[in-house]
mmCIF file of C-alpha atoms in Angstrom:
data_model
loop_
_atom_site.group_PDB
_atom_site.id
_atom_site.type_symbol
_atom_site.label_atom_id
_atom_site.label_comp_id
_atom_site.label_asym_id
_atom_site.label_seq_id
_atom_site.Cartn_x
_atom_site.Cartn_y
_atom_site.Cartn_z
ATOM 1 C CA MET A 1 6.595 -7.946 48.738
ATOM 2 C CA ASN A 2 9.951 -6.812 50.067
ATOM 3 C CA LYS A 3 9.589 -3.029 50.203
ATOM 4 C CA ASP A 4 13.282 -2.707 51.084
ATOM 5 C CA ASN A 5 14.106 -4.322 47.737
ATOM 6 C CA SER A 6 11.659 -2.164 45.700
ATOM 7 C CA GLN A 7 12.835 -0.404 42.567
ATOM 8 C CA GLN A 8 11.201 2.067 40.275
ATOM 9 C CA ILE A 9 11.001 2.584 36.576
ATOM 10 C CA THR A 10 9.210 5.372 34.663
ATOM 11 C CA PHE A 11 8.116 5.124 31.116
ATOM 12 C CA GLY A 12 5.550 6.319 28.668
ATOM 13 C CA GLY A 13 3.796 4.308 25.966
ATOM 14 C CA GLY A 14 0.806 6.372 24.905
ATOM 15 C CA CYS A 15 -2.264 7.023 27.039
ATOM 16 C CA PHE A 16 -1.477 6.201 30.629
ATOM 17 C CA TRP A 17 -4.948 4.778 31.435
ATOM 18 C CA CYS A 18 -4.111 1.537 29.706
ATOM 19 C CA VAL A 19 -0.479 1.287 30.665
ATOM 20 C CA GLU A 20 -1.161 1.864 34.382
ATOM 21 C CA SER A 21 -4.131 -0.610 34.402
ATOM 22 C CA CYS A 22 -2.024 -3.404 32.909
ATOM 23 C CA PHE A 23 1.069 -2.899 35.030
ATOM 24 C CA ASN A 24 -1.071 -2.875 38.228
ATOM 25 C CA MET A 25 -2.168 -6.460 37.381
ATOM 26 C CA LEU A 26 1.339 -7.908 37.340
ATOM 27 C CA LYS A 27 2.814 -10.061 40.118
ATOM 28 C CA GLY A 28 5.654 -8.122 41.737
ATOM 29 C CA VAL A 29 4.338 -4.666 40.923
ATOM 30 C CA GLU A 30 3.620 -2.780 44.118
ATOM 31 C CA SER A 31 2.107 0.177 42.331
ATOM 32 C CA ALA A 32 1.797 1.812 38.903
ATOM 33 C CA ILE A 33 0.968 5.507 39.106
ATOM 34 C CA SER A 34 -0.106 7.660 36.175
ATOM 35 C CA GLY A 35 1.723 10.956 35.796
ATOM 36 C CA TYR A 36 3.942 13.221 33.784
ATOM 37 C CA SER A 37 7.707 13.386 33.158
ATOM 38 C CA GLY A 38 10.180 14.818 30.717
ATOM 39 C CA GLY A 39 8.847 18.375 30.527
ATOM 40 C CA HIS A 40 10.102 21.810 31.394
ATOM 41 C CA THR A 41 7.328 23.121 33.685
ATOM 42 C CA SER A 42 6.646 22.357 37.313
ATOM 43 C CA ASN A 43 3.420 20.786 38.547
ATOM 44 C CA PRO A 44 1.891 20.299 35.105
ATOM 45 C CA THR A 45 -1.839 19.637 34.812
ATOM 46 C CA TYR A 46 -3.474 17.275 32.416
ATOM 47 C CA GLU A 47 -4.921 20.204 30.470
ATOM 48 C CA GLU A 48 -1.429 21.744 30.142
ATOM 49 C CA ILE A 49 0.315 18.630 28.969
ATOM 50 C CA CYS A 50 -2.465 17.964 26.415
ATOM 51 C CA THR A 51 -1.375 21.110 24.583
ATOM 52 C CA GLY A 52 1.984 19.496 23.886
ATOM 53 C CA GLU A 53 3.697 22.691 24.971
ATOM 54 C CA THR A 54 5.065 21.611 28.393
ATOM 55 C CA GLY A 55 7.270 18.885 26.966
ATOM 56 C CA HIS A 56 5.898 16.213 29.310
ATOM 57 C CA ALA A 57 4.905 12.715 28.352
ATOM 58 C CA GLU A 58 2.072 10.784 29.870
ATOM 59 C CA VAL A 59 3.915 8.202 31.932
ATOM 60 C CA VAL A 60 3.532 5.482 34.456
ATOM 61 C CA GLN A 61 5.934 5.166 37.404
ATOM 62 C CA ILE A 62 6.160 1.561 38.517
ATOM 63 C CA THR A 63 7.419 0.430 41.883
ATOM 64 C CA TYR A 64 8.286 -3.268 41.747
ATOM 65 C CA ASP A 65 10.030 -6.080 43.565
ATOM 66 C CA PRO A 66 12.884 -7.376 41.238
ATOM 67 C CA SER A 67 12.873 -10.712 43.111
ATOM 68 C CA ILE A 68 9.351 -11.309 41.753
ATOM 69 C CA ILE A 69 9.370 -9.493 38.375
ATOM 70 C CA SER A 70 12.521 -8.552 36.509
ATOM 71 C CA TYR A 71 13.415 -5.380 34.653
ATOM 72 C CA ASP A 72 13.472 -7.429 31.453
ATOM 73 C CA GLN A 73 9.931 -8.714 32.118
ATOM 74 C CA LEU A 74 8.721 -5.167 32.670
ATOM 75 C CA MET A 75 10.358 -4.087 29.338
ATOM 76 C CA ASP A 76 8.611 -7.032 27.618
ATOM 77 C CA VAL A 77 5.253 -5.744 28.935
ATOM 78 C CA PHE A 78 6.126 -2.201 27.963
ATOM 79 C CA PHE A 79 6.874 -3.108 24.392
ATOM 80 C CA PHE A 80 3.779 -5.375 24.228
ATOM 81 C CA LEU A 81 1.473 -2.542 25.310
ATOM 82 C CA HIS A 82 2.312 0.110 22.693
ATOM 83 C CA ASP A 83 3.836 0.420 19.185
ATOM 84 C CA PRO A 84 7.368 1.757 19.688
ATOM 85 C CA THR A 85 7.747 2.565 16.023
ATOM 86 C CA GLN A 86 5.151 5.410 16.007
ATOM 87 C CA LEU A 87 6.713 8.845 16.597
ATOM 88 C CA ASN A 88 4.718 10.955 19.059
ATOM 89 C CA ARG A 89 1.488 8.960 18.777
ATOM 90 C CA GLN A 90 -0.254 5.753 19.674
ATOM 91 C CA GLY A 91 -3.179 5.104 17.365
ATOM 92 C CA ASN A 92 -5.445 8.137 17.281
ATOM 93 C CA ASP A 93 -3.608 9.743 20.304
ATOM 94 C CA ILE A 94 -1.263 12.219 18.643
ATOM 95 C CA GLY A 95 1.264 14.532 20.250
ATOM 96 C CA THR A 96 4.596 14.477 22.083
ATOM 97 C CA GLN A 97 2.760 13.607 25.320
ATOM 98 C CA TYR A 98 2.027 10.176 23.820
ATOM 99 C CA ARG A 99 5.661 9.434 22.828
ATOM 100 C CA SER A 100 7.394 6.173 23.537
ATOM 101 C CA VAL A 101 9.945 6.976 26.263
ATOM 102 C CA ILE A 102 12.020 5.263 28.949
ATOM 103 C CA PHE A 103 13.300 7.432 31.712
ATOM 104 C CA TYR A 104 16.603 6.047 33.181
ATOM 105 C CA LYS A 105 18.113 6.935 36.555
ATOM 106 C CA ASP A 106 21.757 6.038 35.925
ATOM 107 C CA ASP A 107 24.148 4.677 33.327
ATOM 108 C CA ALA A 108 23.471 1.072 34.150
ATOM 109 C CA GLU A 109 19.728 1.557 33.708
ATOM 110 C CA LYS A 110 20.345 3.428 30.445
ATOM 111 C CA GLN A 111 22.387 0.473 29.163
ATOM 112 C CA ASN A 112 19.616 -1.955 30.242
ATOM 113 C CA ALA A 113 17.046 0.116 28.389
ATOM 114 C CA GLU A 114 19.194 0.270 25.256
ATOM 115 C CA ASN A 115 19.593 -3.582 25.384
ATOM 116 C CA ALA A 116 15.826 -3.961 25.877
ATOM 117 C CA ILE A 117 15.069 -1.782 22.880
ATOM 118 C CA ARG A 118 17.525 -3.725 20.686
ATOM 119 C CA GLU A 119 16.199 -7.062 21.870
ATOM 120 C CA SER A 120 12.581 -6.116 21.346
ATOM 121 C CA GLU A 121 13.326 -4.601 17.962
ATOM 122 C CA ALA A 122 15.104 -7.843 16.896
ATOM 123 C CA THR A 123 11.892 -9.869 17.568
ATOM 124 C CA GLY A 124 10.190 -8.264 14.585
ATOM 125 C CA LYS A 125 6.949 -7.899 16.567
ATOM 126 C CA TRP A 126 6.641 -4.355 15.309
ATOM 127 C CA SER A 127 7.601 -3.611 11.751
ATOM 128 C CA GLY A 128 9.806 -0.527 11.425
ATOM 129 C CA LYS A 129 12.558 1.138 13.379
ATOM 130 C CA TYR A 130 11.862 1.851 17.081
ATOM 131 C CA VAL A 131 11.608 5.542 17.982
ATOM 132 C CA THR A 132 11.537 5.004 21.763
ATOM 133 C CA GLU A 133 13.282 7.912 23.437
ATOM 134 C CA LEU A 134 15.769 7.368 26.211
ATOM 135 C CA ALA A 135 15.895 10.319 28.642
ATOM 136 C CA ALA A 136 17.535 10.904 31.997
ATOM 137 C CA PHE A 137 14.931 10.847 34.747
ATOM 138 C CA GLU A 138 14.522 14.241 36.435
ATOM 139 C CA LYS A 139 11.098 14.458 38.062
ATOM 140 C CA PHE A 140 7.829 12.553 38.181
ATOM 141 C CA TRP A 141 4.581 14.471 38.671
ATOM 142 C CA PRO A 142 1.629 12.266 39.712
ATOM 143 C CA ALA A 143 -1.433 12.916 37.533
ATOM 144 C CA GLU A 144 -4.580 14.204 39.060
ATOM 145 C CA GLN A 145 -6.387 11.713 41.283
ATOM 146 C CA TYR A 146 -9.176 11.033 38.817
ATOM 147 C CA HIS A 147 -6.600 9.609 36.357
ATOM 148 C CA GLN A 148 -5.429 6.966 38.908
ATOM 149 C CA GLY A 149 -7.147 3.709 38.169
ATOM 150 C CA TYR A 150 -9.176 5.460 35.453
ATOM 151 C CA TYR A 151 -10.074 2.380 33.483
ATOM 152 C CA HIS A 152 -11.071 0.429 36.573
ATOM 153 C CA VAL A 153 -13.526 3.123 37.566
ATOM 154 C CA ASN A 154 -14.654 4.053 34.045
ATOM 155 C CA PRO A 155 -14.659 0.912 31.855
ATOM 156 C CA ASN A 156 -17.803 2.100 29.900
ATOM 157 C CA GLN A 157 -16.354 5.504 29.083
ATOM 158 C CA PRO A 158 -16.244 5.538 25.217
ATOM 159 C CA TYR A 159 -12.443 5.706 24.868
ATOM 160 C CA CYS A 160 -12.000 3.050 27.514
ATOM 161 C CA SER A 161 -14.499 0.629 25.964
ATOM 162 C CA ALA A 162 -13.254 1.214 22.421
ATOM 163 C CA VAL A 163 -9.511 1.383 22.927
ATOM 164 C CA VAL A 164 -8.359 0.548 26.498
ATOM 165 C CA GLY A 165 -10.613 -2.444 27.100
ATOM 166 C CA PRO A 166 -9.573 -4.525 24.033
ATOM 167 C CA LYS A 167 -5.883 -3.741 24.718
ATOM 168 C CA ILE A 168 -6.292 -4.951 28.356
ATOM 169 C CA GLN A 169 -8.055 -8.136 27.232
ATOM 170 C CA LYS A 170 -5.202 -8.914 24.806
ATOM 171 C CA PHE A 171 -2.671 -8.198 27.634
ATOM 172 C CA LYS A 172 -4.593 -10.385 30.141
ATOM 173 C CA LYS A 173 -4.723 -13.273 27.703
ATOM 174 C CA HIS A 174 -0.966 -13.166 26.848
ATOM 175 C CA PHE A 175 0.472 -12.466 30.325
ATOM 176 C CA GLY A 176 -2.152 -14.620 32.058
ATOM 177 C CA GLU A 177 -0.898 -17.568 29.986
ATOM 178 C CA LEU A 178 2.627 -16.759 31.134
ATOM 179 C CA GLY A 179 1.467 -16.801 34.799
ATOM 180 C CA MET A 180 2.501 -13.191 35.417
ATOM 181 C CA LEU A 181 -0.839 -11.821 36.642
ATOM 182 C CA GLU A 182 -2.125 -11.519 40.153
ATOM 183 C CA ALA A 183 -4.848 -14.013 40.819
ATOM 184 C CA ASP A 184 -7.513 -11.402 41.173
ATOM 185 C CA SER A 185 -6.630 -9.885 37.728
ATOM 186 C CA GLU A 186 -7.091 -12.977 35.595
#
């Protein structure tokens, strides 16, 4: 990968354990790191953001090489992995920390995100109006170390085996057929 060409995108689509695991399997993704963004407190902890009072969302910050994977492809994966029509929830995960959100760094990225939302919504994959929030990126706080690669280390944890595992299998089937996964992820 060309690290000089690397770009970053930060978004939230529910629990970061699944989102991070999936993005780390994609060709062209250098890293996907679980963390927090969009809140009003510094150095938030997992326990604090779970209260919903800090304003943060569980997010994943992705560093990628756009010569290998495009912004549009990342958006396709993002909208595949979560239901963007559910306000402040994904399945049984309820609260503002689980909101659908794209953090943009400049006007061009905001426009690209708006276009991606419109295009995804037009596919009809999800019934209902998208509630994905667009917010200016301010700060990314990496989550505690035990959250990084959580599913990989804890596949038999009850939430992982019941919720994350099936979602990852669906992701691997779909994006594997498109040839977008690293060889060791298939």
